[in-house]
PDB file of C-alpha atoms in Angstrom:
ATOM      1  CA  MET W  74       0.962 -22.278 -10.275  1.00  0.00           C
ATOM      2  CA  ALA W  75       2.741 -19.206  -8.987  1.00  0.00           C
ATOM      3  CA  ARG W  76       1.203 -17.293  -6.102  1.00  0.00           C
ATOM      4  CA  HIS W  77       0.726 -13.516  -6.735  1.00  0.00           C
ATOM      5  CA  PHE W  78       0.073 -10.483  -4.555  1.00  0.00           C
ATOM      6  CA  LEU W  79      -1.751  -7.902  -6.670  1.00  0.00           C
ATOM      7  CA  ASN W  80      -4.158  -6.615  -4.052  1.00  0.00           C
ATOM      8  CA  ILE W  81      -5.030  -7.293  -0.422  1.00  0.00           C
ATOM      9  CA  LEU W  82      -7.885  -9.628  -1.276  1.00  0.00           C
ATOM     10  CA  ASP W  83      -5.380 -11.981  -2.931  1.00  0.00           C
ATOM     11  CA  ILE W  84      -4.438 -13.107   0.543  1.00  0.00           C
ATOM     12  CA  PRO W  85      -7.324 -15.251   1.764  1.00  0.00           C
ATOM     13  CA  GLN W  86      -8.920 -14.719   5.118  1.00  0.00           C
ATOM     14  CA  SER W  87      -7.303 -17.948   6.412  1.00  0.00           C
ATOM     15  CA  ASP W  88      -3.819 -16.451   5.776  1.00  0.00           C
ATOM     16  CA  ILE W  89      -4.155 -12.717   6.350  1.00  0.00           C
ATOM     17  CA  PHE W  90      -3.544 -12.690  10.084  1.00  0.00           C
ATOM     18  CA  LYS W  91      -0.682 -15.162   9.679  1.00  0.00           C
ATOM     19  CA  VAL W  92       0.980 -12.654   7.396  1.00  0.00           C
ATOM     20  CA  LEU W  93       0.345  -9.832   9.808  1.00  0.00           C
ATOM     21  CA  GLU W  94       1.682 -11.739  12.838  1.00  0.00           C
ATOM     22  CA  ARG W  95       4.664 -12.970  10.812  1.00  0.00           C
ATOM     23  CA  ALA W  96       5.590  -9.398   9.854  1.00  0.00           C
ATOM     24  CA  LYS W  97       5.533  -8.389  13.544  1.00  0.00           C
ATOM     25  CA  ALA W  98       7.670 -11.360  14.509  1.00  0.00           C
ATOM     26  CA  LEU W  99      10.185 -10.533  11.734  1.00  0.00           C
ATOM     27  CA  LYS W 100      10.391  -7.021  13.035  1.00  0.00           C
ATOM     28  CA  ASP W 101      10.553  -7.868  16.742  1.00  0.00           C
ATOM     29  CA  GLY W 102      13.269 -10.477  16.216  1.00  0.00           C
ATOM     30  CA  ASP W 103      15.171  -8.554  13.545  1.00  0.00           C
ATOM     31  CA  VAL W 104      14.973 -11.821  11.593  1.00  0.00           C
ATOM     32  CA  ARG W 105      17.146 -12.809   8.605  1.00  0.00           C
ATOM     33  CA  THR W 106      16.514 -16.059   6.707  1.00  0.00           C
ATOM     34  CA  ARG W 107      17.840 -17.978   3.661  1.00  0.00           C
ATOM     35  CA  LEU W 108      14.428 -18.409   2.038  1.00  0.00           C
ATOM     36  CA  LEU W 109      15.545 -16.712  -1.135  1.00  0.00           C
ATOM     37  CA  ASP W 110      19.083 -18.128  -1.161  1.00  0.00           C
ATOM     38  CA  GLY W 111      20.092 -18.381  -4.833  1.00  0.00           C
ATOM     39  CA  LYS W 112      16.953 -16.649  -6.007  1.00  0.00           C
ATOM     40  CA  THR W 113      16.663 -13.386  -7.909  1.00  0.00           C
ATOM     41  CA  VAL W 114      13.828 -10.857  -7.671  1.00  0.00           C
ATOM     42  CA  ILE W 115      13.485  -8.375 -10.522  1.00  0.00           C
ATOM     43  CA  LEU W 116      12.180  -4.961  -9.474  1.00  0.00           C
ATOM     44  CA  ILE W 117      10.403  -3.250 -12.394  1.00  0.00           C
ATOM     45  CA  PHE W 118       9.795   0.412 -11.550  1.00  0.00           C
ATOM     46  CA  GLU W 119       8.029   2.687 -14.068  1.00  0.00           C
ATOM     47  CA  LYS W 120       7.505   5.242 -11.274  1.00  0.00           C
ATOM     48  CA  ALA W 121      10.201   6.901  -9.174  1.00  0.00           C
ATOM     49  CA  SER W 122      10.530   5.688  -5.596  1.00  0.00           C
ATOM     50  CA  THR W 123      12.448   5.998  -2.401  1.00  0.00           C
ATOM     51  CA  ARG W 124      10.737   3.881   0.317  1.00  0.00           C
ATOM     52  CA  THR W 125       9.350   1.203  -2.021  1.00  0.00           C
ATOM     53  CA  ARG W 126      12.609   0.549  -3.840  1.00  0.00           C
ATOM     54  CA  VAL W 127      14.850   0.547  -0.773  1.00  0.00           C
ATOM     55  CA  SER W 128      12.500  -1.440   1.398  1.00  0.00           C
ATOM     56  CA  PHE W 129      12.066  -4.130  -1.193  1.00  0.00           C
ATOM     57  CA  GLU W 130      15.743  -4.430  -2.032  1.00  0.00           C
ATOM     58  CA  VAL W 131      16.611  -4.709   1.672  1.00  0.00           C
ATOM     59  CA  ALA W 132      13.763  -7.145   2.252  1.00  0.00           C
ATOM     60  CA  VAL W 133      14.999  -9.495  -0.509  1.00  0.00           C
ATOM     61  CA  ARG W 134      18.529  -9.348   0.938  1.00  0.00           C
ATOM     62  CA  HIS W 135      17.223 -10.034   4.437  1.00  0.00           C
ATOM     63  CA  LEU W 136      15.703 -13.233   2.980  1.00  0.00           C
ATOM     64  CA  GLY W 137      18.988 -14.168   1.354  1.00  0.00           C
ATOM     65  CA  GLY W 138      18.130 -13.241  -2.243  1.00  0.00           C
ATOM     66  CA  SER W 139      19.444 -10.759  -4.779  1.00  0.00           C
ATOM     67  CA  THR W 140      17.721  -8.124  -6.884  1.00  0.00           C
ATOM     68  CA  VAL W 141      17.873  -6.656 -10.391  1.00  0.00           C
ATOM     69  CA  PHE W 142      16.469  -3.136 -10.810  1.00  0.00           C
ATOM     70  CA  LEU W 143      14.821  -2.167 -14.130  1.00  0.00           C
ATOM     71  CA  THR W 144      13.313   1.056 -15.342  1.00  0.00           C
ATOM     72  CA  PRO W 145      11.904   1.903 -18.810  1.00  0.00           C
ATOM     73  CA  HIS W 146      15.064   4.027 -19.531  1.00  0.00           C
ATOM     74  CA  GLU W 147      17.444   1.103 -19.387  1.00  0.00           C
ATOM     75  CA  SER W 148      15.386  -1.777 -20.794  1.00  0.00           C
ATOM     76  CA  GLN W 149      13.020  -2.751 -23.553  1.00  0.00           C
ATOM     77  CA  LEU W 150      10.182  -1.727 -21.281  1.00  0.00           C
ATOM     78  CA  GLY W 151      10.535   1.761 -22.756  1.00  0.00           C
ATOM     79  CA  ARG W 152      10.819   0.559 -26.352  1.00  0.00           C
ATOM     80  CA  ASN W 153       7.383  -0.870 -26.987  1.00  0.00           C
ATOM     81  CA  GLU W 154       8.274  -4.564 -26.716  1.00  0.00           C
ATOM     82  CA  PRO W 155       5.031  -6.369 -25.890  1.00  0.00           C
ATOM     83  CA  LEU W 156       4.745  -6.853 -22.197  1.00  0.00           C
ATOM     84  CA  LYS W 157       3.664 -10.467 -22.696  1.00  0.00           C
ATOM     85  CA  ASP W 158       7.063 -11.110 -24.309  1.00  0.00           C
ATOM     86  CA  THR W 159       8.846  -9.436 -21.368  1.00  0.00           C
ATOM     87  CA  ALA W 160       6.898 -11.615 -18.995  1.00  0.00           C
ATOM     88  CA  ARG W 161       7.940 -14.812 -20.665  1.00  0.00           C
ATOM     89  CA  VAL W 162      11.592 -13.792 -20.965  1.00  0.00           C
ATOM     90  CA  LEU W 163      11.964 -12.600 -17.344  1.00  0.00           C
ATOM     91  CA  SER W 164      10.267 -15.733 -16.051  1.00  0.00           C
ATOM     92  CA  ARG W 165      13.188 -17.726 -17.499  1.00  0.00           C
ATOM     93  CA  TYR W 166      15.734 -15.507 -15.743  1.00  0.00           C
ATOM     94  CA  ALA W 167      14.366 -14.777 -12.303  1.00  0.00           C
ATOM     95  CA  ASP W 168      12.182 -16.135  -9.490  1.00  0.00           C
ATOM     96  CA  ALA W 169       9.762 -13.248  -8.886  1.00  0.00           C
ATOM     97  CA  LEU W 170       8.794  -9.723 -10.139  1.00  0.00           C
ATOM     98  CA  VAL W 171       8.065  -6.717  -7.941  1.00  0.00           C
ATOM     99  CA  VAL W 172       6.382  -4.116 -10.070  1.00  0.00           C
ATOM    100  CA  ARG W 173       5.648  -0.384  -9.520  1.00  0.00           C
ATOM    101  CA  THR W 174       3.691   0.896 -12.466  1.00  0.00           C
ATOM    102  CA  PHE W 175       0.601   2.735 -13.672  1.00  0.00           C
ATOM    103  CA  GLY W 176      -2.292   0.577 -14.851  1.00  0.00           C
ATOM    104  CA  GLN W 177      -3.288  -2.564 -12.942  1.00  0.00           C
ATOM    105  CA  GLU W 178      -3.768  -4.324 -16.317  1.00  0.00           C
ATOM    106  CA  LYS W 179       0.030  -4.429 -16.662  1.00  0.00           C
ATOM    107  CA  LEU W 180       0.228  -6.721 -13.655  1.00  0.00           C
ATOM    108  CA  ASP W 181      -2.536  -8.870 -15.092  1.00  0.00           C
ATOM    109  CA  THR W 182      -0.542  -9.248 -18.276  1.00  0.00           C
ATOM    110  CA  LEU W 183       2.622 -10.249 -16.374  1.00  0.00           C
ATOM    111  CA  VAL W 184       0.624 -12.831 -14.459  1.00  0.00           C
ATOM    112  CA  GLN W 185      -1.084 -14.163 -17.547  1.00  0.00           C
ATOM    113  CA  TRP W 186       1.993 -14.600 -19.624  1.00  0.00           C
ATOM    114  CA  GLY W 187       4.675 -15.182 -16.983  1.00  0.00           C
ATOM    115  CA  SER W 188       5.288 -18.190 -14.798  1.00  0.00           C
ATOM    116  CA  ILE W 189       6.755 -16.627 -11.607  1.00  0.00           C
ATOM    117  CA  PRO W 190       5.162 -14.651  -8.714  1.00  0.00           C
ATOM    118  CA  VAL W 191       4.202 -11.019  -9.225  1.00  0.00           C
ATOM    119  CA  VAL W 192       3.984  -8.601  -6.341  1.00  0.00           C
ATOM    120  CA  ASN W 193       2.269  -5.221  -6.685  1.00  0.00           C
ATOM    121  CA  ALA W 194       4.584  -2.499  -5.366  1.00  0.00           C
ATOM    122  CA  LEU W 195       2.058   0.189  -6.524  1.00  0.00           C
ATOM    123  CA  THR W 196      -0.353   0.835  -9.328  1.00  0.00           C
ATOM    124  CA  ASP W 197      -2.870   3.593  -9.953  1.00  0.00           C
ATOM    125  CA  GLU W 198      -5.583   1.285  -8.581  1.00  0.00           C
ATOM    126  CA  HIS W 199      -3.925  -0.376  -5.542  1.00  0.00           C
ATOM    127  CA  HIS W 200      -1.125   0.186  -3.043  1.00  0.00           C
ATOM    128  CA  PRO W 201      -1.444  -3.083  -1.056  1.00  0.00           C
ATOM    129  CA  CYS W 202       2.076  -3.345   0.438  1.00  0.00           C
ATOM    130  CA  GLN W 203       1.712   0.174   1.931  1.00  0.00           C
ATOM    131  CA  VAL W 204      -1.670  -0.484   3.493  1.00  0.00           C
ATOM    132  CA  MET W 205      -0.644  -3.869   4.861  1.00  0.00           C
ATOM    133  CA  SER W 206       2.234  -1.997   6.505  1.00  0.00           C
ATOM    134  CA  ASP W 207      -0.225   0.594   7.840  1.00  0.00           C
ATOM    135  CA  VAL W 208      -2.335  -2.219   9.339  1.00  0.00           C
ATOM    136  CA  LEU W 209       0.835  -3.690  10.989  1.00  0.00           C
ATOM    137  CA  THR W 210       1.467  -0.184  12.474  1.00  0.00           C
ATOM    138  CA  MET W 211      -2.023  -0.220  14.023  1.00  0.00           C
ATOM    139  CA  PHE W 212      -1.705  -3.818  15.088  1.00  0.00           C
ATOM    140  CA  GLU W 213       1.445  -3.031  17.118  1.00  0.00           C
ATOM    141  CA  ARG W 214      -0.527  -0.509  19.128  1.00  0.00           C
ATOM    142  CA  THR W 215      -4.051  -2.023  19.033  1.00  0.00           C
ATOM    143  CA  PRO W 216      -4.046  -5.778  18.481  1.00  0.00           C
ATOM    144  CA  ASP W 217      -7.836  -5.950  18.536  1.00  0.00           C
ATOM    145  CA  LEU W 218      -8.247  -4.528  15.031  1.00  0.00           C
ATOM    146  CA  CYS W 219     -11.964  -5.247  14.764  1.00  0.00           C
ATOM    147  CA  SER W 220     -12.703  -2.797  17.564  1.00  0.00           C
ATOM    148  CA  LEU W 221     -11.174   0.127  15.670  1.00  0.00           C
ATOM    149  CA  LYS W 222     -12.716   2.968  13.736  1.00  0.00           C
ATOM    150  CA  VAL W 223     -10.359   4.164  11.004  1.00  0.00           C
ATOM    151  CA  GLY W 224     -10.964   7.398   9.064  1.00  0.00           C
ATOM    152  CA  TRP W 225      -9.647   8.132   5.562  1.00  0.00           C
ATOM    153  CA  ILE W 226      -9.775  11.788   4.599  1.00  0.00           C
ATOM    154  CA  GLY W 227      -8.904  12.830   1.069  1.00  0.00           C
ATOM    155  CA  ASP W 228      -8.601  11.272  -2.399  1.00  0.00           C
ATOM    156  CA  GLY W 229     -10.394   8.064  -3.243  1.00  0.00           C
ATOM    157  CA  ASN W 230      -7.180   6.815  -4.819  1.00  0.00           C
ATOM    158  CA  ASN W 231      -5.116   3.628  -4.798  1.00  0.00           C
ATOM    159  CA  MET W 232      -4.491   4.015  -1.076  1.00  0.00           C
ATOM    160  CA  ALA W 233      -8.186   4.352  -0.403  1.00  0.00           C
ATOM    161  CA  HIS W 234      -8.880   1.220  -2.478  1.00  0.00           C
ATOM    162  CA  SER W 235      -6.389  -0.809  -0.493  1.00  0.00           C
ATOM    163  CA  TRP W 236      -7.804   0.510   2.812  1.00  0.00           C
ATOM    164  CA  ILE W 237     -11.248  -0.655   1.600  1.00  0.00           C
ATOM    165  CA  GLU W 238      -9.887  -4.138   0.947  1.00  0.00           C
ATOM    166  CA  ALA W 239      -8.065  -4.134   4.307  1.00  0.00           C
ATOM    167  CA  ALA W 240     -11.398  -3.400   6.040  1.00  0.00           C
ATOM    168  CA  ALA W 241     -12.828  -6.516   4.402  1.00  0.00           C
ATOM    169  CA  ARG W 242      -9.945  -8.702   5.698  1.00  0.00           C
ATOM    170  CA  PHE W 243      -9.216  -7.202   9.094  1.00  0.00           C
ATOM    171  CA  HIS W 244     -12.800  -6.201  10.072  1.00  0.00           C
ATOM    172  CA  PHE W 245     -12.203  -2.736  11.431  1.00  0.00           C
ATOM    173  CA  GLU W 246     -14.790  -0.004  10.720  1.00  0.00           C
ATOM    174  CA  LEU W 247     -13.721   2.383   7.915  1.00  0.00           C
ATOM    175  CA  THR W 248     -15.154   5.756   7.060  1.00  0.00           C
ATOM    176  CA  LEU W 249     -13.885   7.472   3.890  1.00  0.00           C
ATOM    177  CA  ALA W 250     -14.469  11.214   3.369  1.00  0.00           C
ATOM    178  CA  CYS W 251     -13.724  12.144  -0.226  1.00  0.00           C
ATOM    179  CA  PRO W 252     -14.858  15.213  -2.194  1.00  0.00           C
ATOM    180  CA  SER W 253     -17.323  14.905  -5.004  1.00  0.00           C
ATOM    181  CA  GLY W 254     -15.550  13.606  -8.132  1.00  0.00           C
ATOM    182  CA  TYR W 255     -12.778  11.983  -6.177  1.00  0.00           C
ATOM    183  CA  THR W 256     -14.568   9.015  -4.677  1.00  0.00           C
ATOM    184  CA  PRO W 257     -13.197   5.437  -4.741  1.00  0.00           C
ATOM    185  CA  ASP W 258     -14.066   2.923  -7.396  1.00  0.00           C
ATOM    186  CA  LEU W 259     -17.603   1.785  -6.446  1.00  0.00           C
ATOM    187  CA  ALA W 260     -16.983  -1.799  -7.716  1.00  0.00           C
ATOM    188  CA  ILE W 261     -14.020  -2.177  -5.326  1.00  0.00           C
ATOM    189  CA  LEU W 262     -16.212  -0.775  -2.532  1.00  0.00           C
ATOM    190  CA  ALA W 263     -19.107  -3.125  -3.374  1.00  0.00           C
ATOM    191  CA  LYS W 264     -16.886  -6.162  -3.465  1.00  0.00           C
ATOM    192  CA  ALA W 265     -15.490  -5.343   0.010  1.00  0.00           C
ATOM    193  CA  ARG W 266     -18.988  -4.822   1.393  1.00  0.00           C
ATOM    194  CA  GLU W 267     -20.074  -8.160  -0.053  1.00  0.00           C
ATOM    195  CA  GLN W 268     -17.347  -9.742   2.027  1.00  0.00           C
ATOM    196  CA  GLY W 269     -18.689  -8.084   5.198  1.00  0.00           C
ATOM    197  CA  ALA W 270     -16.701  -4.901   5.350  1.00  0.00           C
ATOM    198  CA  ARG W 271     -18.121  -2.108   7.514  1.00  0.00           C
ATOM    199  CA  ILE W 272     -17.507   0.937   5.332  1.00  0.00           C
ATOM    200  CA  VAL W 273     -19.109   4.353   5.220  1.00  0.00           C
ATOM    201  CA  LEU W 274     -18.497   6.685   2.266  1.00  0.00           C
ATOM    202  CA  THR W 275     -19.186  10.374   2.781  1.00  0.00           C
ATOM    203  CA  GLU W 276     -18.178  13.823   1.573  1.00  0.00           C
ATOM    204  CA  ASP W 277     -18.013  15.108   5.207  1.00  0.00           C
ATOM    205  CA  PRO W 278     -14.454  14.943   6.739  1.00  0.00           C
ATOM    206  CA  GLU W 279     -15.924  15.622  10.183  1.00  0.00           C
ATOM    207  CA  LEU W 280     -17.928  12.431   9.968  1.00  0.00           C
ATOM    208  CA  ALA W 281     -14.778  10.485   9.150  1.00  0.00           C
ATOM    209  CA  ALA W 282     -12.901  12.066  12.018  1.00  0.00           C
ATOM    210  CA  LYS W 283     -15.696  11.680  14.646  1.00  0.00           C
ATOM    211  CA  ASP W 284     -14.692   9.127  17.284  1.00  0.00           C
ATOM    212  CA  ALA W 285     -11.875   7.736  15.074  1.00  0.00           C
ATOM    213  CA  ASP W 286      -9.050   5.724  16.642  1.00  0.00           C
ATOM    214  CA  TYR W 287      -6.813   6.283  13.628  1.00  0.00           C
ATOM    215  CA  LEU W 288      -6.923   8.916  10.857  1.00  0.00           C
ATOM    216  CA  ASN W 289      -5.176   8.569   7.547  1.00  0.00           C
ATOM    217  CA  THR W 290      -4.570  10.724   4.512  1.00  0.00           C
ATOM    218  CA  ASP W 291      -2.496  11.076   1.320  1.00  0.00           C
ATOM    219  CA  VAL W 292      -1.324  13.887  -0.891  1.00  0.00           C
ATOM    220  CA  TRP W 293      -3.965  15.728  -2.913  1.00  0.00           C
ATOM    221  CA  ALA W 294      -2.099  15.306  -6.171  1.00  0.00           C
ATOM    222  CA  SER W 295      -0.191  12.041  -6.577  1.00  0.00           C
ATOM    223  CA  MET W 296       2.622  11.254  -8.937  1.00  0.00           C
ATOM    224  CA  GLY W 297       1.471  11.934 -12.454  1.00  0.00           C
ATOM    225  CA  GLN W 298      -1.259  14.336 -11.357  1.00  0.00           C
ATOM    226  CA  GLU W 299       0.922  17.433 -11.063  1.00  0.00           C
ATOM    227  CA  ALA W 300      -0.991  19.211 -13.848  1.00  0.00           C
ATOM    228  CA  GLU W 301      -4.138  18.882 -11.726  1.00  0.00           C
ATOM    229  CA  GLN W 302      -2.563  20.542  -8.685  1.00  0.00           C
ATOM    230  CA  LEU W 303      -4.610  23.763  -8.698  1.00  0.00           C
ATOM    231  CA  ARG W 304      -7.924  22.080  -9.441  1.00  0.00           C
ATOM    232  CA  ARG W 305      -7.270  19.575  -6.714  1.00  0.00           C
ATOM    233  CA  GLU W 306      -6.345  22.205  -4.180  1.00  0.00           C
ATOM    234  CA  ALA W 307      -9.725  23.796  -4.705  1.00  0.00           C
ATOM    235  CA  ALA W 308     -11.590  20.435  -4.523  1.00  0.00           C
ATOM    236  CA  PHE W 309      -9.808  19.298  -1.356  1.00  0.00           C
ATOM    237  CA  GLU W 310     -10.144  22.450   0.645  1.00  0.00           C
ATOM    238  CA  GLY W 311     -11.451  21.398   4.033  1.00  0.00           C
ATOM    239  CA  TYR W 312      -9.973  17.879   3.694  1.00  0.00           C
ATOM    240  CA  GLN W 313      -6.886  18.622   5.785  1.00  0.00           C
ATOM    241  CA  LEU W 314      -5.772  16.761   8.878  1.00  0.00           C
ATOM    242  CA  ASN W 315      -5.455  19.574  11.369  1.00  0.00           C
ATOM    243  CA  ASP W 316      -5.973  20.219  15.072  1.00  0.00           C
ATOM    244  CA  ALA W 317      -9.637  21.233  14.579  1.00  0.00           C
ATOM    245  CA  LEU W 318     -10.463  17.928  12.902  1.00  0.00           C
ATOM    246  CA  LEU W 319      -8.511  15.895  15.452  1.00  0.00           C
ATOM    247  CA  LYS W 320     -10.653  17.316  18.221  1.00  0.00           C
ATOM    248  CA  LEU W 321     -13.522  15.300  16.834  1.00  0.00           C
ATOM    249  CA  ALA W 322     -11.589  12.040  17.085  1.00  0.00           C
ATOM    250  CA  LYS W 323     -11.241   9.818  20.190  1.00  0.00           C
ATOM    251  CA  PRO W 324      -8.683  11.058  22.771  1.00  0.00           C
ATOM    252  CA  GLY W 325      -5.335   9.649  21.784  1.00  0.00           C
ATOM    253  CA  CYS W 326      -6.246   9.237  18.113  1.00  0.00           C
ATOM    254  CA  LYS W 327      -3.208   8.542  15.968  1.00  0.00           C
ATOM    255  CA  VAL W 328      -2.532   9.952  12.493  1.00  0.00           C
ATOM    256  CA  MET W 329      -0.928   8.049   9.667  1.00  0.00           C
ATOM    257  CA  HIS W 330       0.515   9.137   6.352  1.00  0.00           C
ATOM    258  CA  CYS W 331       2.167   6.951   3.669  1.00  0.00           C
ATOM    259  CA  LEU W 332       4.652   9.658   2.671  1.00  0.00           C
ATOM    260  CA  PRO W 333       5.857  11.816   1.094  1.00  0.00           C
ATOM    261  CA  ALA W 334       3.742  14.467   2.840  1.00  0.00           C
ATOM    262  CA  HIS W 335       2.879  17.905   1.546  1.00  0.00           C
ATOM    263  CA  ARG W 336       2.718  19.736   4.792  1.00  0.00           C
ATOM    264  CA  GLY W 337       0.264  22.602   4.690  1.00  0.00           C
ATOM    265  CA  GLU W 338      -1.941  20.756   2.193  1.00  0.00           C
ATOM    266  CA  GLU W 339      -3.385  17.434   3.335  1.00  0.00           C
ATOM    267  CA  ILE W 340      -1.777  17.656   6.779  1.00  0.00           C
ATOM    268  CA  THR W 341      -0.439  20.479   8.908  1.00  0.00           C
ATOM    269  CA  ASP W 342       3.120  20.487  10.088  1.00  0.00           C
ATOM    270  CA  GLU W 343       1.944  20.463  13.713  1.00  0.00           C
ATOM    271  CA  VAL W 344      -0.195  17.341  13.264  1.00  0.00           C
ATOM    272  CA  PHE W 345       2.551  15.626  11.294  1.00  0.00           C
ATOM    273  CA  GLU W 346       5.234  16.262  13.919  1.00  0.00           C
ATOM    274  CA  ALA W 347       2.915  15.294  16.760  1.00  0.00           C
ATOM    275  CA  ASN W 348       2.504  11.876  15.022  1.00  0.00           C
ATOM    276  CA  ALA W 349       6.007  11.568  13.543  1.00  0.00           C
ATOM    277  CA  ASP W 350       6.831   8.376  15.555  1.00  0.00           C
ATOM    278  CA  MET W 351       3.749   6.693  14.167  1.00  0.00           C
ATOM    279  CA  ILE W 352       4.364   7.906  10.593  1.00  0.00           C
ATOM    280  CA  PHE W 353       7.984   6.763  10.490  1.00  0.00           C
ATOM    281  CA  ASP W 354       6.994   3.430  12.063  1.00  0.00           C
ATOM    282  CA  GLU W 355       4.770   3.046   9.052  1.00  0.00           C
ATOM    283  CA  ALA W 356       7.682   3.697   6.763  1.00  0.00           C
ATOM    284  CA  GLU W 357       9.894   1.213   8.594  1.00  0.00           C
ATOM    285  CA  ASN W 358       7.142  -1.411   8.560  1.00  0.00           C
ATOM    286  CA  ARG W 359       7.276  -1.535   4.753  1.00  0.00           C
ATOM    287  CA  LEU W 360      10.428  -3.543   5.195  1.00  0.00           C
ATOM    288  CA  HIS W 361       9.017  -6.038   7.636  1.00  0.00           C
ATOM    289  CA  MET W 362       5.616  -6.472   5.981  1.00  0.00           C
ATOM    290  CA  GLN W 363       7.185  -6.939   2.577  1.00  0.00           C
ATOM    291  CA  LYS W 364       9.425  -9.695   3.936  1.00  0.00           C
ATOM    292  CA  ALA W 365       6.246 -11.441   5.271  1.00  0.00           C
ATOM    293  CA  ILE W 366       4.489 -10.950   1.915  1.00  0.00           C
ATOM    294  CA  LEU W 367       7.436 -12.485   0.075  1.00  0.00           C
ATOM    295  CA  GLU W 368       7.351 -15.411   2.443  1.00  0.00           C
ATOM    296  CA  TRP W 369       3.665 -15.841   1.708  1.00  0.00           C
ATOM    297  CA  VAL W 370       4.262 -15.552  -2.056  1.00  0.00           C
ATOM    298  CA  PHE W 371       6.923 -18.265  -1.847  1.00  0.00           C
ATOM    299  CA  GLU W 372       4.570 -20.331   0.356  1.00  0.00           C
ATOM    300  CA  ALA W 373       6.954 -20.313   3.358  1.00  0.00           C
ATOM    301  CA  LEU W 374       4.324 -19.284   5.976  1.00  0.00           C
TER     302      LEU W 374
END
C-alpha cells in the first residue's frame, strides 16, 4: 500500500524524529540523491502559491525526479470530472501526487481511489509541510524541543491545527490564543491531547506570549477569505505580534511567520524585521523538510 502524508499524525512517533533529523542533515550537507530517478511527481495546485510550488519542484529535482504541474484551468480538474476518476488515471501515469487544495476530503478521495502516495501541500484543515518546516527551524536553534513553550497568536486555522498535531509528536508545550469564533477544531485538539499533547487554548494573547520561547502567527484573512477582511480585522484587534507582547515572552524569544506577512496587521514591521533571519530560515526549510518527507513517503528513511 502507498504511504501518504496528509497531516503530521500520519508520521508515527517512531519515525517523526528520524524525519526531522534527516531534514537537518539534508540541509547541512546540501544533499542531492537519485531516490526519484525516473519517477514523476504531479503537483496539483487549486490555490496559487510561491513557496510551496517552488520548494516542492526543487525538492523533487534534488532527489532526481521530475514534476508535472496542474491547475484547474489547464486540466479536467476544472471541468467537473469526478475526482475518483482523476485519481485512478494519474496513478497510472505518475509515482506521487502533491496537492494544494481546499477541502481535506479531496485528499481522502485521491487516497481512496488512487494507488500512489499523496502529500498534503495545504488544505483548509491542515498545513503539515509548513509546520514540520517550522519545527525544523526551532530544532536548529533548540534541539531539546520538549523543553520549549510555543505560543500561537491568531486564527485557529490550518496552521494552528498542524501546530496542535506537532505538539503531540514533538512534546513541546503549546498555548494558542484565538478570538472567540476563530478557535481551532475541537476534535483535532482533543485527539492531540489524547496522545499526550500539552496544549492550552485561550482568548488571551498575553497568556500565550508569557514566558514563550517561540511565538508564531499567520495572516488574519487567508486565501479565499478576502471578503471577511473587515470583520476579521475587528475580531483580531489585539492579536498582533508587537513589541509590547514580546516583552511578556522569555528574553531572546524568537518570532516565526509562515509568509506571506501582512505587516501592520498580525505582525508589526519592526518585529518582522528583527526576526527576519528566523522567518526566512523557515521559508528555506520548506525545501529541506519536504525532501525528507518525500524520502519518508517513498520509505527511504
